Structure formats: C-alpha cells, structure tokens
mmCIF file with all atom_site columns, C-alpha atoms in Angstrom:
data_model
loop_
_atom_site.group_PDB
_atom_site.id
_atom_site.type_symbol
_atom_site.label_atom_id
_atom_site.label_alt_id
_atom_site.label_comp_id
_atom_site.label_asym_id
_atom_site.label_entity_id
_atom_site.label_seq_id
_atom_site.pdbx_PDB_ins_code
_atom_site.Cartn_x
_atom_site.Cartn_y
_atom_site.Cartn_z
_atom_site.occupancy
_atom_site.B_iso_or_equiv
_atom_site.pdbx_formal_charge
_atom_site.auth_seq_id
_atom_site.auth_comp_id
_atom_site.auth_asym_id
_atom_site.auth_atom_id
_atom_site.pdbx_PDB_model_num
ATOM 1   C CA . MET A 1 1   ? -13.276 5.775   16.270  1.00 0.00 ? 1   MET A CA 1
ATOM 2   C CA . SER A 1 2   ? -15.111 2.547   15.171  1.00 0.00 ? 2   SER A CA 1
ATOM 3   C CA . GLY A 1 3   ? -14.042 -1.586  14.302  1.00 0.00 ? 3   GLY A CA 1
ATOM 4   C CA . GLN A 1 4   ? -14.092 -0.578  10.745  1.00 0.00 ? 4   GLN A CA 1
ATOM 5   C CA . ASP A 1 5   ? -11.254 2.240   10.696  1.00 0.00 ? 5   ASP A CA 1
ATOM 6   C CA . GLU A 1 6   ? -8.725  0.482   12.399  1.00 0.00 ? 6   GLU A CA 1
ATOM 7   C CA . ALA A 1 7   ? -6.061  -0.876  10.378  1.00 0.00 ? 7   ALA A CA 1
ATOM 8   C CA . PRO A 1 8   ? -6.213  -4.842  10.471  1.00 0.00 ? 8   PRO A CA 1
ATOM 9   C CA . GLU A 1 9   ? -2.898  -6.214  12.450  1.00 0.00 ? 9   GLU A CA 1
ATOM 10  C CA . PRO A 1 10  ? 0.420   -6.670  9.331   1.00 0.00 ? 10  PRO A CA 1
ATOM 11  C CA . ARG A 1 11  ? 0.396   -10.766 8.897   1.00 0.00 ? 11  ARG A CA 1
ATOM 12  C CA . TRP A 1 12  ? 2.301   -13.167 6.737   1.00 0.00 ? 12  TRP A CA 1
ATOM 13  C CA . LEU A 1 13  ? 1.433   -14.519 3.661   1.00 0.00 ? 13  LEU A CA 1
ATOM 14  C CA . VAL A 1 14  ? 2.510   -15.783 1.015   1.00 0.00 ? 14  VAL A CA 1
ATOM 15  C CA . ALA A 1 15  ? 2.970   -13.797 -2.134  1.00 0.00 ? 15  ALA A CA 1
ATOM 16  C CA . ALA A 1 16  ? 3.312   -15.307 -5.880  1.00 0.00 ? 16  ALA A CA 1
ATOM 17  C CA . ASN A 1 17  ? 3.357   -13.858 -9.146  1.00 0.00 ? 17  ASN A CA 1
ATOM 18  C CA . VAL A 1 18  ? 0.915   -14.847 -12.209 1.00 0.00 ? 18  VAL A CA 1
ATOM 19  C CA . VAL A 1 19  ? 2.855   -16.247 -15.035 1.00 0.00 ? 19  VAL A CA 1
ATOM 20  C CA . ARG A 1 20  ? 3.336   -14.224 -18.338 1.00 0.00 ? 20  ARG A CA 1
ATOM 21  C CA . TRP A 1 21  ? 2.456   -16.705 -20.304 1.00 0.00 ? 21  TRP A CA 1
ATOM 22  C CA . ARG A 1 22  ? 0.428   -20.059 -19.861 1.00 0.00 ? 22  ARG A CA 1
ATOM 23  C CA . ARG A 1 23  ? 0.020   -23.143 -21.962 1.00 0.00 ? 23  ARG A CA 1
ATOM 24  C CA . TRP A 1 24  ? -3.437  -24.069 -22.740 1.00 0.00 ? 24  TRP A CA 1
ATOM 25  C CA . GLY A 1 25  ? -5.927  -25.715 -25.520 1.00 0.00 ? 25  GLY A CA 1
ATOM 26  C CA . ASP A 1 26  ? -5.666  -29.329 -27.103 1.00 0.00 ? 26  ASP A CA 1
ATOM 27  C CA . LEU A 1 27  ? -2.036  -31.158 -26.092 1.00 0.00 ? 27  LEU A CA 1
ATOM 28  C CA . GLY A 1 28  ? -1.075  -26.745 -24.694 1.00 0.00 ? 28  GLY A CA 1
ATOM 29  C CA . GLN A 1 29  ? -0.214  -25.801 -28.555 1.00 0.00 ? 29  GLN A CA 1
ATOM 30  C CA . GLU A 1 30  ? -1.982  -22.445 -27.611 1.00 0.00 ? 30  GLU A CA 1
ATOM 31  C CA . LEU A 1 31  ? -0.553  -19.736 -25.388 1.00 0.00 ? 31  LEU A CA 1
ATOM 32  C CA . ARG A 1 32  ? -2.523  -17.645 -23.701 1.00 0.00 ? 32  ARG A CA 1
ATOM 33  C CA . PRO A 1 33  ? -0.903  -14.193 -21.574 1.00 0.00 ? 33  PRO A CA 1
ATOM 34  C CA . GLY A 1 34  ? -1.569  -14.267 -17.486 1.00 0.00 ? 34  GLY A CA 1
ATOM 35  C CA . THR A 1 35  ? -4.943  -15.904 -16.492 1.00 0.00 ? 35  THR A CA 1
ATOM 36  C CA . LYS A 1 36  ? -8.340  -14.343 -17.036 1.00 0.00 ? 36  LYS A CA 1
ATOM 37  C CA . ALA A 1 37  ? -8.438  -12.954 -13.720 1.00 0.00 ? 37  ALA A CA 1
ATOM 38  C CA . TYR A 1 38  ? -4.899  -11.505 -13.786 1.00 0.00 ? 38  TYR A CA 1
ATOM 39  C CA . LYS A 1 39  ? -2.235  -9.811  -16.040 1.00 0.00 ? 39  LYS A CA 1
ATOM 40  C CA . GLY A 1 40  ? 1.187   -11.748 -16.494 1.00 0.00 ? 40  GLY A CA 1
ATOM 41  C CA . GLY A 1 41  ? 3.582   -11.257 -13.952 1.00 0.00 ? 41  GLY A CA 1
ATOM 42  C CA . ALA A 1 42  ? 1.051   -9.999  -11.756 1.00 0.00 ? 42  ALA A CA 1
ATOM 43  C CA . ARG A 1 43  ? 1.546   -10.327 -7.524  1.00 0.00 ? 43  ARG A CA 1
ATOM 44  C CA . VAL A 1 44  ? -1.207  -11.883 -5.897  1.00 0.00 ? 44  VAL A CA 1
ATOM 45  C CA . TYR A 1 45  ? -1.034  -13.006 -2.267  1.00 0.00 ? 45  TYR A CA 1
ATOM 46  C CA . VAL A 1 46  ? -2.297  -15.981 -1.400  1.00 0.00 ? 46  VAL A CA 1
ATOM 47  C CA . VAL A 1 47  ? -4.997  -16.438 1.462   1.00 0.00 ? 47  VAL A CA 1
ATOM 48  C CA . ASP A 1 48  ? -6.243  -20.019 1.264   1.00 0.00 ? 48  ASP A CA 1
ATOM 49  C CA . THR A 1 49  ? -5.298  -23.566 0.111   1.00 0.00 ? 49  THR A CA 1
ATOM 50  C CA . TYR A 1 50  ? -7.575  -26.502 -0.458  1.00 0.00 ? 50  TYR A CA 1
ATOM 51  C CA . ALA A 1 51  ? -5.176  -29.500 1.023   1.00 0.00 ? 51  ALA A CA 1
ATOM 52  C CA . GLY A 1 52  ? -7.617  -32.159 0.586   1.00 0.00 ? 52  GLY A CA 1
ATOM 53  C CA . MET A 1 53  ? -7.337  -31.419 -3.404  1.00 0.00 ? 53  MET A CA 1
ATOM 54  C CA . GLY A 1 54  ? -3.407  -31.558 -3.469  1.00 0.00 ? 54  GLY A CA 1
ATOM 55  C CA . ASN A 1 55  ? -3.046  -27.291 -3.309  1.00 0.00 ? 55  ASN A CA 1
ATOM 56  C CA . GLU A 1 56  ? -4.173  -27.218 -7.122  1.00 0.00 ? 56  GLU A CA 1
ATOM 57  C CA . GLN A 1 57  ? -6.143  -24.415 -5.958  1.00 0.00 ? 57  GLN A CA 1
ATOM 58  C CA . LEU A 1 58  ? -5.261  -21.573 -4.660  1.00 0.00 ? 58  LEU A CA 1
ATOM 59  C CA . THR A 1 59  ? -7.729  -18.526 -3.533  1.00 0.00 ? 59  THR A CA 1
ATOM 60  C CA . THR A 1 60  ? -5.422  -15.540 -4.126  1.00 0.00 ? 60  THR A CA 1
ATOM 61  C CA . VAL A 1 61  ? -6.524  -12.022 -3.455  1.00 0.00 ? 61  VAL A CA 1
ATOM 62  C CA . GLY A 1 62  ? -4.945  -9.425  -6.050  1.00 0.00 ? 62  GLY A CA 1
ATOM 63  C CA . ARG A 1 63  ? -5.789  -6.036  -8.932  1.00 0.00 ? 63  ARG A CA 1
ATOM 64  C CA . GLY A 1 64  ? -7.653  -7.405  -11.345 1.00 0.00 ? 64  GLY A CA 1
ATOM 65  C CA . ARG A 1 65  ? -6.885  -8.138  -14.980 1.00 0.00 ? 65  ARG A CA 1
ATOM 66  C CA . HIS A 1 66  ? -9.293  -5.246  -16.072 1.00 0.00 ? 66  HIS A CA 1
ATOM 67  C CA . THR A 1 67  ? -10.545 -3.299  -13.257 1.00 0.00 ? 67  THR A CA 1
ATOM 68  C CA . GLY A 1 68  ? -7.737  -2.704  -11.332 1.00 0.00 ? 68  GLY A CA 1
ATOM 69  C CA . ARG A 1 69  ? -9.456  -3.463  -8.162  1.00 0.00 ? 69  ARG A CA 1
ATOM 70  C CA . TRP A 1 70  ? -8.961  -6.526  -5.530  1.00 0.00 ? 70  TRP A CA 1
ATOM 71  C CA . ILE A 1 71  ? -10.964 -9.225  -6.475  1.00 0.00 ? 71  ILE A CA 1
ATOM 72  C CA . THR A 1 72  ? -10.662 -12.422 -4.876  1.00 0.00 ? 72  THR A CA 1
ATOM 73  C CA . ILE A 1 73  ? -10.615 -15.556 -7.089  1.00 0.00 ? 73  ILE A CA 1
ATOM 74  C CA . ASP A 1 74  ? -9.275  -19.423 -7.006  1.00 0.00 ? 74  ASP A CA 1
ATOM 75  C CA . THR A 1 75  ? -6.606  -19.313 -9.073  1.00 0.00 ? 75  THR A CA 1
ATOM 76  C CA . SER A 1 76  ? -4.404  -22.924 -9.838  1.00 0.00 ? 76  SER A CA 1
ATOM 77  C CA . THR A 1 77  ? -1.391  -23.769 -8.730  1.00 0.00 ? 77  THR A CA 1
ATOM 78  C CA . ARG A 1 78  ? 0.484   -23.841 -11.451 1.00 0.00 ? 78  ARG A CA 1
ATOM 79  C CA . HIS A 1 79  ? -0.149  -20.401 -12.927 1.00 0.00 ? 79  HIS A CA 1
ATOM 80  C CA . LEU A 1 80  ? 1.686   -18.856 -10.884 1.00 0.00 ? 80  LEU A CA 1
ATOM 81  C CA . HIS A 1 81  ? 5.392   -18.657 -9.170  1.00 0.00 ? 81  HIS A CA 1
ATOM 82  C CA . THR A 1 82  ? 7.763   -17.214 -7.220  1.00 0.00 ? 82  THR A CA 1
ATOM 83  C CA . PHE A 1 83  ? 6.263   -18.038 -3.929  1.00 0.00 ? 83  PHE A CA 1
ATOM 84  C CA . ARG A 1 84  ? 8.039   -15.738 -0.746  1.00 0.00 ? 84  ARG A CA 1
ATOM 85  C CA . ALA A 1 85  ? 6.683   -15.248 2.616   1.00 0.00 ? 85  ALA A CA 1
ATOM 86  C CA . LYS A 1 86  ? 5.491   -11.311 2.779   1.00 0.00 ? 86  LYS A CA 1
ATOM 87  C CA . LEU A 1 87  ? 4.641   -9.280  5.934   1.00 0.00 ? 87  LEU A CA 1
ATOM 88  C CA . VAL A 1 88  ? 1.281   -8.129  4.299   1.00 0.00 ? 88  VAL A CA 1
ATOM 89  C CA . HIS A 1 89  ? 0.486   -4.303  5.561   1.00 0.00 ? 89  HIS A CA 1
ATOM 90  C CA . ALA A 1 90  ? -2.714  -3.775  2.579   1.00 0.00 ? 90  ALA A CA 1
ATOM 91  C CA . PRO A 1 91  ? -5.743  -3.089  4.548   1.00 0.00 ? 91  PRO A CA 1
ATOM 92  C CA . ALA A 1 92  ? -7.457  -4.518  1.750   1.00 0.00 ? 92  ALA A CA 1
ATOM 93  C CA . VAL A 1 93  ? -5.647  -7.795  1.524   1.00 0.00 ? 93  VAL A CA 1
ATOM 94  C CA . LEU A 1 94  ? -5.990  -8.445  5.365   1.00 0.00 ? 94  LEU A CA 1
ATOM 95  C CA . ARG A 1 95  ? -9.828  -8.602  5.125   1.00 0.00 ? 95  ARG A CA 1
ATOM 96  C CA . ARG A 1 96  ? -10.181 -10.435 2.785   1.00 0.00 ? 96  ARG A CA 1
ATOM 97  C CA . CYS A 1 97  ? -7.926  -13.049 4.803   1.00 0.00 ? 97  CYS A CA 1
ATOM 98  C CA . GLY A 1 98  ? -8.493  -16.553 5.391   1.00 0.00 ? 98  GLY A CA 1
ATOM 99  C CA . GLY A 1 99  ? -7.242  -19.313 7.620   1.00 0.00 ? 99  GLY A CA 1
ATOM 100 C CA . LEU A 1 100 ? -3.671  -19.792 6.995   1.00 0.00 ? 100 LEU A CA 1
ATOM 101 C CA . PRO A 1 101 ? -0.856  -19.876 9.191   1.00 0.00 ? 101 PRO A CA 1
ATOM 102 C CA . VAL A 1 102 ? 0.467   -16.152 10.501  1.00 0.00 ? 102 VAL A CA 1
ATOM 103 C CA . GLY A 1 103 ? 3.023   -16.887 11.459  1.00 0.00 ? 103 GLY A CA 1
ATOM 104 C CA . ARG A 1 104 ? 6.477   -16.933 8.979   1.00 0.00 ? 104 ARG A CA 1
ATOM 105 C CA . GLU A 1 105 ? 8.464   -19.818 9.875   1.00 0.00 ? 105 GLU A CA 1
ATOM 106 C CA . ALA A 1 106 ? 4.639   -21.518 8.813   1.00 0.00 ? 106 ALA A CA 1
ATOM 107 C CA . VAL A 1 107 ? 4.457   -19.943 6.021   1.00 0.00 ? 107 VAL A CA 1
ATOM 108 C CA . GLU A 1 108 ? 7.932   -20.174 4.051   1.00 0.00 ? 108 GLU A CA 1
ATOM 109 C CA . ARG A 1 109 ? 6.482   -24.106 4.797   1.00 0.00 ? 109 ARG A CA 1
ATOM 110 C CA . LEU A 1 110 ? 4.238   -23.886 2.521   1.00 0.00 ? 110 LEU A CA 1
ATOM 111 C CA . VAL A 1 111 ? 5.941   -21.511 0.422   1.00 0.00 ? 111 VAL A CA 1
ATOM 112 C CA . GLU A 1 112 ? 8.003   -23.711 -0.104  1.00 0.00 ? 112 GLU A CA 1
ATOM 113 C CA . THR A 1 113 ? 5.723   -26.523 -0.777  1.00 0.00 ? 113 THR A CA 1
ATOM 114 C CA . LEU A 1 114 ? 3.472   -24.676 -2.998  1.00 0.00 ? 114 LEU A CA 1
ATOM 115 C CA . ASP A 1 115 ? 7.089   -23.926 -5.430  1.00 0.00 ? 115 ASP A CA 1
ATOM 116 C CA . ARG A 1 116 ? 7.574   -27.799 -5.529  1.00 0.00 ? 116 ARG A CA 1
ATOM 117 C CA . ILE A 1 117 ? 3.864   -28.274 -6.735  1.00 0.00 ? 117 ILE A CA 1
ATOM 118 C CA . ALA A 1 118 ? 3.025   -25.628 -8.819  1.00 0.00 ? 118 ALA A CA 1
ATOM 119 C CA . ARG A 1 119 ? 6.736   -27.003 -10.593 1.00 0.00 ? 119 ARG A CA 1
ATOM 120 C CA . GLU A 1 120 ? 5.326   -30.608 -10.581 1.00 0.00 ? 120 GLU A CA 1
ATOM 121 C CA . GLN A 1 121 ? 2.306   -29.357 -12.250 1.00 0.00 ? 121 GLN A CA 1
ATOM 122 C CA . ARG A 1 122 ? 3.604   -27.354 -15.010 1.00 0.00 ? 122 ARG A CA 1
ATOM 123 C CA . GLY A 1 123 ? 5.384   -30.406 -16.135 1.00 0.00 ? 123 GLY A CA 1
ATOM 124 C CA . THR A 1 124 ? 2.588   -32.472 -16.062 1.00 0.00 ? 124 THR A CA 1
ATOM 125 C CA . TYR A 1 125 ? -1.225  -30.866 -17.547 1.00 0.00 ? 125 TYR A CA 1
ATOM 126 C CA . HIS A 1 126 ? -0.393  -30.784 -20.659 1.00 0.00 ? 126 HIS A CA 1
ATOM 127 C CA . ALA A 1 127 ? 1.208   -34.080 -21.686 1.00 0.00 ? 127 ALA A CA 1
ATOM 128 C CA . GLY A 1 128 ? 1.940   -33.014 -25.934 1.00 0.00 ? 128 GLY A CA 1
ATOM 129 C CA . PRO A 1 129 ? 5.540   -30.724 -26.663 1.00 0.00 ? 129 PRO A CA 1
ATOM 130 C CA . HIS A 1 130 ? 6.060   -26.885 -26.382 1.00 0.00 ? 130 HIS A CA 1
ATOM 131 C CA . PRO A 1 131 ? 4.577   -25.583 -29.170 1.00 0.00 ? 131 PRO A CA 1
ATOM 132 C CA . ASP A 1 132 ? 7.707   -23.063 -31.078 1.00 0.00 ? 132 ASP A CA 1
ATOM 133 C CA . PRO A 1 133 ? 8.342   -21.169 -30.031 1.00 0.00 ? 133 PRO A CA 1
ATOM 134 C CA . CYS A 1 134 ? 7.428   -21.389 -26.471 1.00 0.00 ? 134 CYS A CA 1
ATOM 135 C CA . LEU A 1 135 ? 7.140   -18.813 -24.096 1.00 0.00 ? 135 LEU A CA 1
ATOM 136 C CA . CYS A 1 136 ? 4.937   -20.545 -20.888 1.00 0.00 ? 136 CYS A CA 1
ATOM 137 C CA . HIS A 1 137 ? 7.116   -20.054 -17.828 1.00 0.00 ? 137 HIS A CA 1
ATOM 138 C CA . ALA A 1 138 ? 9.024   -23.302 -17.987 1.00 0.00 ? 138 ALA A CA 1
ATOM 139 C CA . CYS A 1 139 ? 11.293  -22.304 -21.509 1.00 0.00 ? 139 CYS A CA 1
ATOM 140 C CA . LEU A 1 140 ? 11.027  -18.493 -20.892 1.00 0.00 ? 140 LEU A CA 1
ATOM 141 C CA . THR A 1 141 ? 12.852  -20.419 -17.432 1.00 0.00 ? 141 THR A CA 1
ATOM 142 C CA . GLY A 1 142 ? 14.512  -23.127 -17.692 1.00 0.00 ? 142 GLY A CA 1
ATOM 143 C CA . GLU A 1 143 ? 12.824  -25.114 -15.425 1.00 0.00 ? 143 GLU A CA 1
ATOM 144 C CA . GLY A 1 144 ? 12.345  -28.250 -15.876 1.00 0.00 ? 144 GLY A CA 1
ATOM 145 C CA . ARG A 1 145 ? 15.859  -29.076 -17.473 1.00 0.00 ? 145 ARG A CA 1
ATOM 146 C CA . ASP A 1 146 ? 17.529  -30.413 -14.410 1.00 0.00 ? 146 ASP A CA 1
#
C-alpha cells in the first residue's frame, strides 16, 4: 500500500458558512448571492489565515459554485459566518490543510477571533445605509443591533 492510499489523520479545523446575500457595489446598495466561488450557505473549511493583514482574508476549502468540486480559494472573512470548530475526516480537505493549529483549544480560540473580525468587517466595510429591503447577513440575523 503506498502513502497516497492511506487516509490522512482527522484534524480540527474551523468550519464556516458563506453568507446567503452580500452587499456589493457603491456604498453596498446592491445584493449578490454568496460569493463568486461559493453558493450562499455553502460550508467551507478555513485552512490558512493571514494574521499580518488582520485576518481580513482566509484561505478556504469548499465545494465550488459551478462545478461542485473541492476548491481552495482566498475569501474575505466578512463573507463567512457561523464559525465553529469541527473535526474533519474528508481526505480532500485534509490534503489541502495549511499550517493552522492542530488542537481543538487552539481552533476554538481562532473561531472566536474570526467571528469577531467578520462581524466588525460586515459592519464597517460598506459605510452607506442598507438598501430597502435588505437581505444581507447583518439585516437577516439582526447582527449589529446590540
């Protein structure tokens, strides 16, 4: 049996969902479903972060919008929500893993950080008022009305 035939060791990763609708355009007055690469609501796994950039971009692995195949792509943190720690067994995801922390506790700390950053970015990225009616994640969930 060769090394490629063996299943990789399960690993704790950050899982998240792509926002169903995102604000786009001048002052965020237009709405677009999901992202260019992922359908709205798609589950993705964070395999790398860019801490030097304040974690504004994340490298994610998920099923592509058009092909349904596993893709690896950089995604804005603001386009993700419901961050959670998840033990991943999927070989396609594990082969694409970067240098993220391995332990569950480290991943849970990263979950808290990424959730805070995503909320802040969604609240500040588009400075203009929301369109009426607005279907963006913040409006649908009541986020930011604290």
